[in-house]
Coordinates of C-alpha atoms and ligand atoms in Angstrom, one line a residue:
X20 CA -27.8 252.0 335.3
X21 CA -24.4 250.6 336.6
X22 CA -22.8 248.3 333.9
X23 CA -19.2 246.8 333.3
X24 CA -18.7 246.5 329.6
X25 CA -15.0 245.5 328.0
X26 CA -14.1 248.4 326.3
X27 CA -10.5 248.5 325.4
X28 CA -8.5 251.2 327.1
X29 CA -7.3 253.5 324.2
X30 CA -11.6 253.6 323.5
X31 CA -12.0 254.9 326.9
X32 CA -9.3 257.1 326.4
X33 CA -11.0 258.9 323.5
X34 CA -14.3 259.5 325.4
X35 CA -12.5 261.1 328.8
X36 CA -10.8 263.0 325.7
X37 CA -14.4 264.3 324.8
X38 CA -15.4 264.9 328.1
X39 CA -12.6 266.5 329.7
X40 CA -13.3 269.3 327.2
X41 CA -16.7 269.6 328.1
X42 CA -18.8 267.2 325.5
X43 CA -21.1 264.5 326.8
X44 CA -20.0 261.4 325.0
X45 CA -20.9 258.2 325.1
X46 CA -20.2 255.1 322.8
X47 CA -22.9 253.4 320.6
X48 CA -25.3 251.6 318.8
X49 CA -23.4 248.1 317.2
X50 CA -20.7 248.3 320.2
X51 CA -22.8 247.9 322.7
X52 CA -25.0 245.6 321.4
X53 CA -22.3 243.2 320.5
X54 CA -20.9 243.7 324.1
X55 CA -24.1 243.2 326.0
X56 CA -24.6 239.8 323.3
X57 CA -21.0 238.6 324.3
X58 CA -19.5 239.5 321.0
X59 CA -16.4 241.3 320.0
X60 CA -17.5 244.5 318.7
X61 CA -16.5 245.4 314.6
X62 CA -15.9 248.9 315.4
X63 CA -17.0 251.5 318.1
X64 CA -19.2 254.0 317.4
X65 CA -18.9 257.4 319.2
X66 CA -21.4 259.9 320.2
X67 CA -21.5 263.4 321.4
X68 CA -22.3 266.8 322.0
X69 CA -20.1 268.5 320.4
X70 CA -20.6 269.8 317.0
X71 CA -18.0 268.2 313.9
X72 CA -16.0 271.3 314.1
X73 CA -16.0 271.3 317.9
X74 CA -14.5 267.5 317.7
X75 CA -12.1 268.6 315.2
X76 CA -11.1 271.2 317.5
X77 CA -10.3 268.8 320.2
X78 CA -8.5 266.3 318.7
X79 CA -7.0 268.6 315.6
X80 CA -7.1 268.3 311.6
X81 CA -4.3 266.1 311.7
X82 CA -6.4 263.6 313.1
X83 CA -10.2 264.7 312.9
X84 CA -11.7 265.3 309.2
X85 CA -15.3 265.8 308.9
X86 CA -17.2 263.9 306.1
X87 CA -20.6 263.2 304.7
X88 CA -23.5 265.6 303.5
X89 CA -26.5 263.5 304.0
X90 CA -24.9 262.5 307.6
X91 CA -22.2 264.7 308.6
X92 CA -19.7 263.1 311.0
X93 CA -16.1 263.3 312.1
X94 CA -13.4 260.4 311.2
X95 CA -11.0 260.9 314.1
X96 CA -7.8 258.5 314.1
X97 CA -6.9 257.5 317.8
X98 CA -3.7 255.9 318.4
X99 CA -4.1 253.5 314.7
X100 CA -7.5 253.1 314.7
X101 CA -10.5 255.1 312.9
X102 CA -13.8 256.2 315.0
X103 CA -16.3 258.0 313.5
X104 CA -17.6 260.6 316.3
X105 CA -21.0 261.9 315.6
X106 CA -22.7 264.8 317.2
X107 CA -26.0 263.6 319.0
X108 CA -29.0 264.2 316.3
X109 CA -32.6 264.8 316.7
X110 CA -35.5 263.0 314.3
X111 CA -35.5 264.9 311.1
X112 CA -38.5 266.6 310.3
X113 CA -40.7 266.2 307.7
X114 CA -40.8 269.1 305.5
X115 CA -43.1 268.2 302.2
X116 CA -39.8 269.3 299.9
X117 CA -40.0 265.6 298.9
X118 CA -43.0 266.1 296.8
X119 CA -41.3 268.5 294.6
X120 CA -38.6 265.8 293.6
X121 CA -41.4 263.2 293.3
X122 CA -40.3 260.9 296.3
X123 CA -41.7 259.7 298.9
X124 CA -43.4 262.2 301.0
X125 CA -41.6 260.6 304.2
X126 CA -37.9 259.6 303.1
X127 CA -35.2 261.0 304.6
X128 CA -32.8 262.9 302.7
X129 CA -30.6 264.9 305.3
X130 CA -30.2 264.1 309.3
X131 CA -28.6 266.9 310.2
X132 CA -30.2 268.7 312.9
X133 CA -28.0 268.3 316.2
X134 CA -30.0 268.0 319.3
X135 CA -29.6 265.8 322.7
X136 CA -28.8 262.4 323.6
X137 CA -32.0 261.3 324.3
X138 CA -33.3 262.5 321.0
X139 CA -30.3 260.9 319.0
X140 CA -31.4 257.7 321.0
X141 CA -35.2 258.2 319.9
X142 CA -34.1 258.6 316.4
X143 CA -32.0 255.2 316.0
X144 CA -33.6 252.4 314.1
X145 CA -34.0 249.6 316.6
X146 CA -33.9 249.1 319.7
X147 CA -31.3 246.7 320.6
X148 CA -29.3 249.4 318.5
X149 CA -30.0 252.5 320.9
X150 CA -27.5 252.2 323.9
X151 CA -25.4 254.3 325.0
X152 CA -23.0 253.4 327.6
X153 CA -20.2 255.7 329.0
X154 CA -17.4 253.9 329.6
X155 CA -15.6 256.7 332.0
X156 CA -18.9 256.2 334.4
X157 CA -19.5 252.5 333.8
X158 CA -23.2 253.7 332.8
X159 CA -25.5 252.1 330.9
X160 CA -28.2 254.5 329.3
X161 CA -31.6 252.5 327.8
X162 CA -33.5 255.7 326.8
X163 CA -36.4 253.9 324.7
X164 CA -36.7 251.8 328.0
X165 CA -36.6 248.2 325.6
X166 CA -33.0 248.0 324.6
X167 CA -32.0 245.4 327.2
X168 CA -34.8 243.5 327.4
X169 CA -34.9 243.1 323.8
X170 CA -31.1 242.2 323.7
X171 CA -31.8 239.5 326.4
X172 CA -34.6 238.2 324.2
X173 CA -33.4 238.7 320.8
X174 CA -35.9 240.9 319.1
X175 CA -35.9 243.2 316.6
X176 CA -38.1 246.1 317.0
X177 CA -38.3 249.7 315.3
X178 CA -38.0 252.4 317.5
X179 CA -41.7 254.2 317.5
X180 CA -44.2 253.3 313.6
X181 CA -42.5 251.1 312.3
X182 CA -43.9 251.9 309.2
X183 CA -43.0 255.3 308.9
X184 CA -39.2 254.6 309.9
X185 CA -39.2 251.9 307.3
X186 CA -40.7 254.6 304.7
X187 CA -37.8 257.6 306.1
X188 CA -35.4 254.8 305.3
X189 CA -36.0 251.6 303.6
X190 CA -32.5 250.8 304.1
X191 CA -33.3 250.0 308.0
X192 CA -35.3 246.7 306.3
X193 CA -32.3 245.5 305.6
X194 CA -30.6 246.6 308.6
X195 CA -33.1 244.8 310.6
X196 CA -32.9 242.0 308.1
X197 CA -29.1 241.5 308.7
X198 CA -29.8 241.0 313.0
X199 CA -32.0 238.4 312.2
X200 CA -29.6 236.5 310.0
X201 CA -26.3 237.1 311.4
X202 CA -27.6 237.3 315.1
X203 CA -30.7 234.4 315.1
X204 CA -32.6 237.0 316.3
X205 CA -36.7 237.4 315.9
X206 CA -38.6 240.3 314.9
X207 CA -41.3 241.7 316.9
X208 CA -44.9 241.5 315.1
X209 CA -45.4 245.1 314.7
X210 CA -42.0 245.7 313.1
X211 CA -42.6 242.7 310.7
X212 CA -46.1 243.7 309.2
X213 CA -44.4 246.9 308.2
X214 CA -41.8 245.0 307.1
X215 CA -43.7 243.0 304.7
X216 CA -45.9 245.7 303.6
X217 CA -42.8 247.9 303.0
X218 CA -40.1 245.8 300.8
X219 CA -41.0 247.4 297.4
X220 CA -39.6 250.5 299.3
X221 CA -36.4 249.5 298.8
X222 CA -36.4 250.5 295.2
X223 CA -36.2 254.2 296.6
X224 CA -33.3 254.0 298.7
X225 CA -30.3 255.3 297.4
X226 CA -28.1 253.6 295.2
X227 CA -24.8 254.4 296.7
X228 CA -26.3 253.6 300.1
X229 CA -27.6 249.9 298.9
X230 CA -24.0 249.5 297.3
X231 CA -22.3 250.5 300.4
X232 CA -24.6 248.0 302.5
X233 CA -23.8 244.9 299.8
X234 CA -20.1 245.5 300.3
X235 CA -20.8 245.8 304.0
X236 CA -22.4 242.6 303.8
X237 CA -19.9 241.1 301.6
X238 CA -17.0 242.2 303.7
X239 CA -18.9 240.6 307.3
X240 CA -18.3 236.7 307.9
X241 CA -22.1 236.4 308.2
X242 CA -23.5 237.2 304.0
X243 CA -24.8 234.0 303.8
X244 CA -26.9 234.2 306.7
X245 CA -27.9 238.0 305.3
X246 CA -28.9 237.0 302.1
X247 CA -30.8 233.4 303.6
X248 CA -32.7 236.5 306.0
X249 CA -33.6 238.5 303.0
X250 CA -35.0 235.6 301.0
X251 CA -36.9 234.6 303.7
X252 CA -38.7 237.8 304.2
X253 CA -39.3 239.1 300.4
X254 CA -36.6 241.7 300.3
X255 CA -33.7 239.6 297.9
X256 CA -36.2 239.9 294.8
X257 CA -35.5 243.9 295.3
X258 CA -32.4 243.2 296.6
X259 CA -30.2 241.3 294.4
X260 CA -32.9 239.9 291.9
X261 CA -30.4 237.2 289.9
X262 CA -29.3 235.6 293.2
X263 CA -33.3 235.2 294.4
X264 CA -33.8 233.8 290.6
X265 CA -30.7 231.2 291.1
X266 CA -32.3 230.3 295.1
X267 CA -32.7 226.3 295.4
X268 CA -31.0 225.9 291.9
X269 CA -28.1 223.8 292.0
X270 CA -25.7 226.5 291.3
X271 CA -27.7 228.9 293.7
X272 CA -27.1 226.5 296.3
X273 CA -23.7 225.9 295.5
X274 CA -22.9 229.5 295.7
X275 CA -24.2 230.0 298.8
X276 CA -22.1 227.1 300.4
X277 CA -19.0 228.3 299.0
X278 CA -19.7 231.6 300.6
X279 CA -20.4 229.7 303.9
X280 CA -17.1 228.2 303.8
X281 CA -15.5 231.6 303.1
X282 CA -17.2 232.4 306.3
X283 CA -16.5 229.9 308.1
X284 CA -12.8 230.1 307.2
X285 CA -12.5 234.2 307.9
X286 CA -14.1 233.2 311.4
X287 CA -11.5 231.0 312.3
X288 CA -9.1 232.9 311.3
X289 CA -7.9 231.0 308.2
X290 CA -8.0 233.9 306.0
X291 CA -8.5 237.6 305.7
X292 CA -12.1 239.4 304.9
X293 CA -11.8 240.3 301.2
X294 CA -15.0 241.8 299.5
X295 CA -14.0 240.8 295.8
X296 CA -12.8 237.2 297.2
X297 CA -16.3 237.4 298.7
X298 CA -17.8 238.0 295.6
X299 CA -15.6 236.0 293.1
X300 CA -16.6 233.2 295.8
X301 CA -20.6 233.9 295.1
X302 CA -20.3 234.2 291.6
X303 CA -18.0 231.3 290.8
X304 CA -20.7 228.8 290.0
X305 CA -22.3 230.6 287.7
X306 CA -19.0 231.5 286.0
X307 CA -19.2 227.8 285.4
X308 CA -22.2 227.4 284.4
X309 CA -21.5 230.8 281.6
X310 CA -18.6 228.7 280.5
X311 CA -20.1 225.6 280.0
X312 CA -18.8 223.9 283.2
X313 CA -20.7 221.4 285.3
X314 CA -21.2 222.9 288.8
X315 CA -18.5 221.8 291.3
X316 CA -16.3 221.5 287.5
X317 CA -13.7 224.2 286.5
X318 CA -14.3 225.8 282.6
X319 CA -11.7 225.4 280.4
X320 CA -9.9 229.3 279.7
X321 CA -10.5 230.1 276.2
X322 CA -10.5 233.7 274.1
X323 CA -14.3 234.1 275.7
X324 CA -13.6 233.8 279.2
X325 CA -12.7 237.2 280.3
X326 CA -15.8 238.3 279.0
X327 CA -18.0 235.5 280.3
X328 CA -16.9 236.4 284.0
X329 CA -17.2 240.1 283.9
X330 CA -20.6 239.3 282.2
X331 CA -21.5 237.3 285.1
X332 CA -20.4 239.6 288.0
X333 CA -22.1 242.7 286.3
X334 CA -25.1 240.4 286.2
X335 CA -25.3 239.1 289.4
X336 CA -24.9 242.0 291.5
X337 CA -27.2 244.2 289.4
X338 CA -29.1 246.5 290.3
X339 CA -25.9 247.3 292.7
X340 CA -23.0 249.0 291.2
X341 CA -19.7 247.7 293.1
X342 CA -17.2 249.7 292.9
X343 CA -15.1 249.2 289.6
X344 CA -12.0 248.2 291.7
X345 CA -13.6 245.0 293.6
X346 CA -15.3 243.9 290.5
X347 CA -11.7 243.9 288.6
X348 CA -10.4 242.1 291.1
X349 CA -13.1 239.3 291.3
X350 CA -12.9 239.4 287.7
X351 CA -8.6 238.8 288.3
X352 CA -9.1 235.9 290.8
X353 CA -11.6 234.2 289.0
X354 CA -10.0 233.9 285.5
X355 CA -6.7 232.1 287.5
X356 CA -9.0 229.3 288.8
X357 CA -9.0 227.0 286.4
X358 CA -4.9 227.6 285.6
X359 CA -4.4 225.3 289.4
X360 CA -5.3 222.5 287.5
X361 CA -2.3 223.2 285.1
X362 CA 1.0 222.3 286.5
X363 CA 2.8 224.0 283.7
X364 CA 1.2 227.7 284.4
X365 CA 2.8 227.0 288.4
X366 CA 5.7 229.5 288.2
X367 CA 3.5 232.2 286.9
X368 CA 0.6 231.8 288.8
X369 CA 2.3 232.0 292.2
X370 CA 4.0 235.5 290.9
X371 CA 0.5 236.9 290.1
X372 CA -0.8 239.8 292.5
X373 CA -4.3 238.0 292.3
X374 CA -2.9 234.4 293.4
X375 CA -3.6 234.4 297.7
X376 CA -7.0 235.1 296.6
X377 CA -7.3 232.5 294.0
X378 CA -5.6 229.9 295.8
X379 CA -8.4 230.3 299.3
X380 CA -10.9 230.1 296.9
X381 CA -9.4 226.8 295.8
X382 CA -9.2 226.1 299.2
X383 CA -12.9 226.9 299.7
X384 CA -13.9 225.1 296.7
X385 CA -12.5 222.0 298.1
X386 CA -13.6 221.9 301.6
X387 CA -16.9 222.7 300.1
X388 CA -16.6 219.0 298.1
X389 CA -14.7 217.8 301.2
X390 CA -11.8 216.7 299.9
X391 CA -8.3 217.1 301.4
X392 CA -7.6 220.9 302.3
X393 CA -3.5 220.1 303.6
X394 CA -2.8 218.3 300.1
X395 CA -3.4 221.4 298.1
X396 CA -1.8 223.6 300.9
X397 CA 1.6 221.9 300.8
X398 CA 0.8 221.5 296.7
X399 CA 0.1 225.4 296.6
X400 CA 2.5 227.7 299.1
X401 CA 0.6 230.6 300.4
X402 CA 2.3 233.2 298.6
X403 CA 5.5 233.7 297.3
X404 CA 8.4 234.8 298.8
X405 CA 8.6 237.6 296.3
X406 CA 5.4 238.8 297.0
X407 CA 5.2 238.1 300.9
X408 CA 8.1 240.8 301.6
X409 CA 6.1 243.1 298.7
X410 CA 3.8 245.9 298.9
X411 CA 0.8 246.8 300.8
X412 CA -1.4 246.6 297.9
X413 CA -2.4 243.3 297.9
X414 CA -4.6 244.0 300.9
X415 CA -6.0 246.9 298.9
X416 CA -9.2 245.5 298.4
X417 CA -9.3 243.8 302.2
X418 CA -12.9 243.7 303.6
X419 CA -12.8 244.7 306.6
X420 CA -12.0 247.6 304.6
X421 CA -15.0 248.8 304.6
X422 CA -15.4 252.3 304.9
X423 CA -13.6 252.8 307.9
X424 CA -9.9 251.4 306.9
X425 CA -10.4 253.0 303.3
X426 CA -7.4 256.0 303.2
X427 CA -7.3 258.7 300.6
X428 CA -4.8 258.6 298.3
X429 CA -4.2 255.6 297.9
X430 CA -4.7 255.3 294.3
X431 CA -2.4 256.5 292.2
X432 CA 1.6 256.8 292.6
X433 CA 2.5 253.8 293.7
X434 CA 4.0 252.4 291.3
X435 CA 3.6 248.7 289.3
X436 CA 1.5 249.7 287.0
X437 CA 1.5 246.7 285.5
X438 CA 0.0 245.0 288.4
X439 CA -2.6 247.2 289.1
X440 CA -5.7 245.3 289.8
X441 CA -4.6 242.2 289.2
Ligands
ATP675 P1 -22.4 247.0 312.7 O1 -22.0 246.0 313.7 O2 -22.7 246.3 311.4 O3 -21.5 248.2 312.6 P2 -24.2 248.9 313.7 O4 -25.6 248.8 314.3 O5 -23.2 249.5 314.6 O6 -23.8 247.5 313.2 P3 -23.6 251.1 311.9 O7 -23.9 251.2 310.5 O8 -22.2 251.1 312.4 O9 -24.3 249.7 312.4 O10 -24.5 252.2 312.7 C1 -24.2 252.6 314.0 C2 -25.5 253.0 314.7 O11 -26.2 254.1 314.0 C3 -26.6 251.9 314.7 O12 -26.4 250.9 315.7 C4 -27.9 252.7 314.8 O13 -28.1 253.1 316.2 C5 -27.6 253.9 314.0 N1 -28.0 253.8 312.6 C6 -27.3 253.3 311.6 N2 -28.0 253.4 310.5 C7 -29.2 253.9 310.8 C8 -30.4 254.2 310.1 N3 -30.5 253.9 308.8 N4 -31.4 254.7 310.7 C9 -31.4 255.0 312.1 N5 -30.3 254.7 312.8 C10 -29.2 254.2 312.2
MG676 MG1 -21.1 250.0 313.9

């Protein structure tokens, strides 16, 4: 059908790109869901007929490198930005190899047979996650028929048995788990019973997947409202078992406000999406509860402290393994907390790499008590001059950084060594 959708120019550009050499192309999935909802899409999603190598060929190696084994797919940078261009997939089939490795007879392992666009819709998760729009033709393209009408009434429903998409890939519970908390959206009744009957499932996914999708959700504004949607249905016992244990505890509670506020404050702009902020923010109150702190009250620093918070961000994340470099950096923003309530360590906190963090969680902390944000702005400047000018590192760990802004090479050579991490 006829649509107009917002799609910024240099997106359409891309797609007439695709076509013009002979691939059907469309964008996808998120994109166009957020459009049709009246949100501003994260990222767009591209899909096509061509092959990975066939995209690379059209917009060269400089700017097209294929990744991914489970899910091969081509990162192609178009004037600054990063897509990832897939080639239109059909359903996997199920071949019985997963009984040899003593999985699950229907989990997915590999979703690499190409087919049409049609058959990459039918093998999406949901349906309000299934559009494709062309933004050359202005033309909207439901294929599971449901799409709309689900986006105008704000259901989430699996794309053919539930069940058995939930069983090829517990991750889509919490997929679907996320549109319900982030967009206020309902589940259709179908889609929930297999939901409930499913969530031990989740045990199977793969760890580096389940990582990746907790520093997704740490890096959105909305992990809050994720987590609240996965206590709500079961799945956060699985999940992230110490935060379900710390749920309607005092310091479970106060966690979950301060990460709210974070929100909040990313949302308007106030501050920049960092996943370890994000998680330095979520673990704080039990940091002060390890150090012997009364929630809302900062621990006094002593030899044990170091310890005590890495203890507490291994713990709380568990069974997900974050990746050494956010943890660090948690770990580096939560041990200067309690130093802004010492004037005489000023000088040297400013100068630490570590401090813009620091200082919004300050920030969060007391907007969360509702005290006076603008005093401890014009006590605390935003950064120092020093470090303002400096390098590029500082936003090293930034959350929108998810896996599209992440570059190669990025770790070594740069030089302050000393500051690594901080
Ligand atoms: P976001 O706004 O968080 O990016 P999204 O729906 O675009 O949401 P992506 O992870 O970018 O999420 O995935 C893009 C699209 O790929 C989805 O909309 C969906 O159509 C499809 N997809 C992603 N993960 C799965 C999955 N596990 N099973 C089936 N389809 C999936
Ligand atoms: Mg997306």
């Amino acid at each position: 059908m006829k649509h107009e959708l917002p799609v910024p120019a240099h997106v359409v550009d891309l797609i007439s790109e695709l076509q013009e050499a002979g691939y059907e192309s469309y964008i996808v999935g998120g994109a166009i869901r957020d459009l049709l909802l009246g949100r501003q899409p994260k990222d767009f999603d591209i899909s096509t007929s061509a092959t990975p190598e066939e995209v690379r060929a059209v917009f060269g190696r400089r700017s097209a490198r294929i990744i991914g084994k489970r899910f091969r797919l081509v990162h192609v940078t178009w004037c600054g930005e990063l897509f990832e261009v897939s080639t239109f997939r059909q359903a996997p089939a199920h071949s019985g190899a997963n009984a040899k490795k003593d999985l699950p007879e229907n989990l997915i392992l590999s979703d690499n047979s190409f087919g049409t666009a049609e058959e990459d819709a039918w093998r999406r998760d949901f349906t309000v996650n299934a559009l494709f729009f062309d933004p050359v033709k202005n033309e909207l393209i439901d294929f599971t028929g449901q799409g709309v009408e689900d986006i105008r009434n704000r259901v989430v429903r699996a794309i053919g048995n539930p069940g058995l998409r939930f069983e090829e890939d517990p991750v889509r519970m919490l997929r679907a788990l996320k549109l319900i908390g982030q967009y206020d959206f309902t589940m259709d009744s179908a889609t929930e019973n297999a939901l409930f009957s499913h969530l031990e499932l989740i045990r199977v996914a793969s760890p580096s997947r389940l990582a990746l999708e907790l520093e997704k959700i740490l890096a959105s504004s909305y992990g809050d409202k994720h987590f609240q949607a996965f206590h709500d249905y079961g799945l956060l016992p699985y999940f992230l078992p110490e935060l379900n244990r710390a749920w309607d505890t005092p310091h479970g509670d106060y966690a979950l406000n301060l990460l709210n506020e974070r929100n909040c404050r990313v949302r308007e702009g106030l501050y920049r999406n960092s996943v370890s902020l994000a998680m330095a923010t979520l673990a704080l109150p039990f940091v002060e509860k390890e150090c012997g702190a009364q929630p809302g009250n900062l621990w006094k620093p002593g030899p044990d402290s170091t310890a005590a918070i890495r203890g507490v961000l291994d713990t709380l994340f568990k069974p997900q393994t974050m990746m050494n470099r956010m943890t660090l950096s948690a770990e580096r923003v939560l041990i200067l907390q309690p130093l802004f309530g010492d004037a005489q360590s000023k000088e040297k906190l400013v100068e630490a790499k570590s401090y813009p963090h620091s200082r919004e969680l300050l920030l969060i902390r007391t907007a969360v008590a509702e005290e006076d944000t603008a005093e401890i702005e014009r006590q605390w400047p935003p950064a120092s001059a020093r470090r303002r000018s400096g390098s590029k590192r500082e936003r090293s760990d930034n959350g929108g950084d998810g896996p599209k802004r992440r570059r190669r090479g990025r770790r070594s050579g740069r030089g302050h060594e000393k500051n690594r991490g901080e």
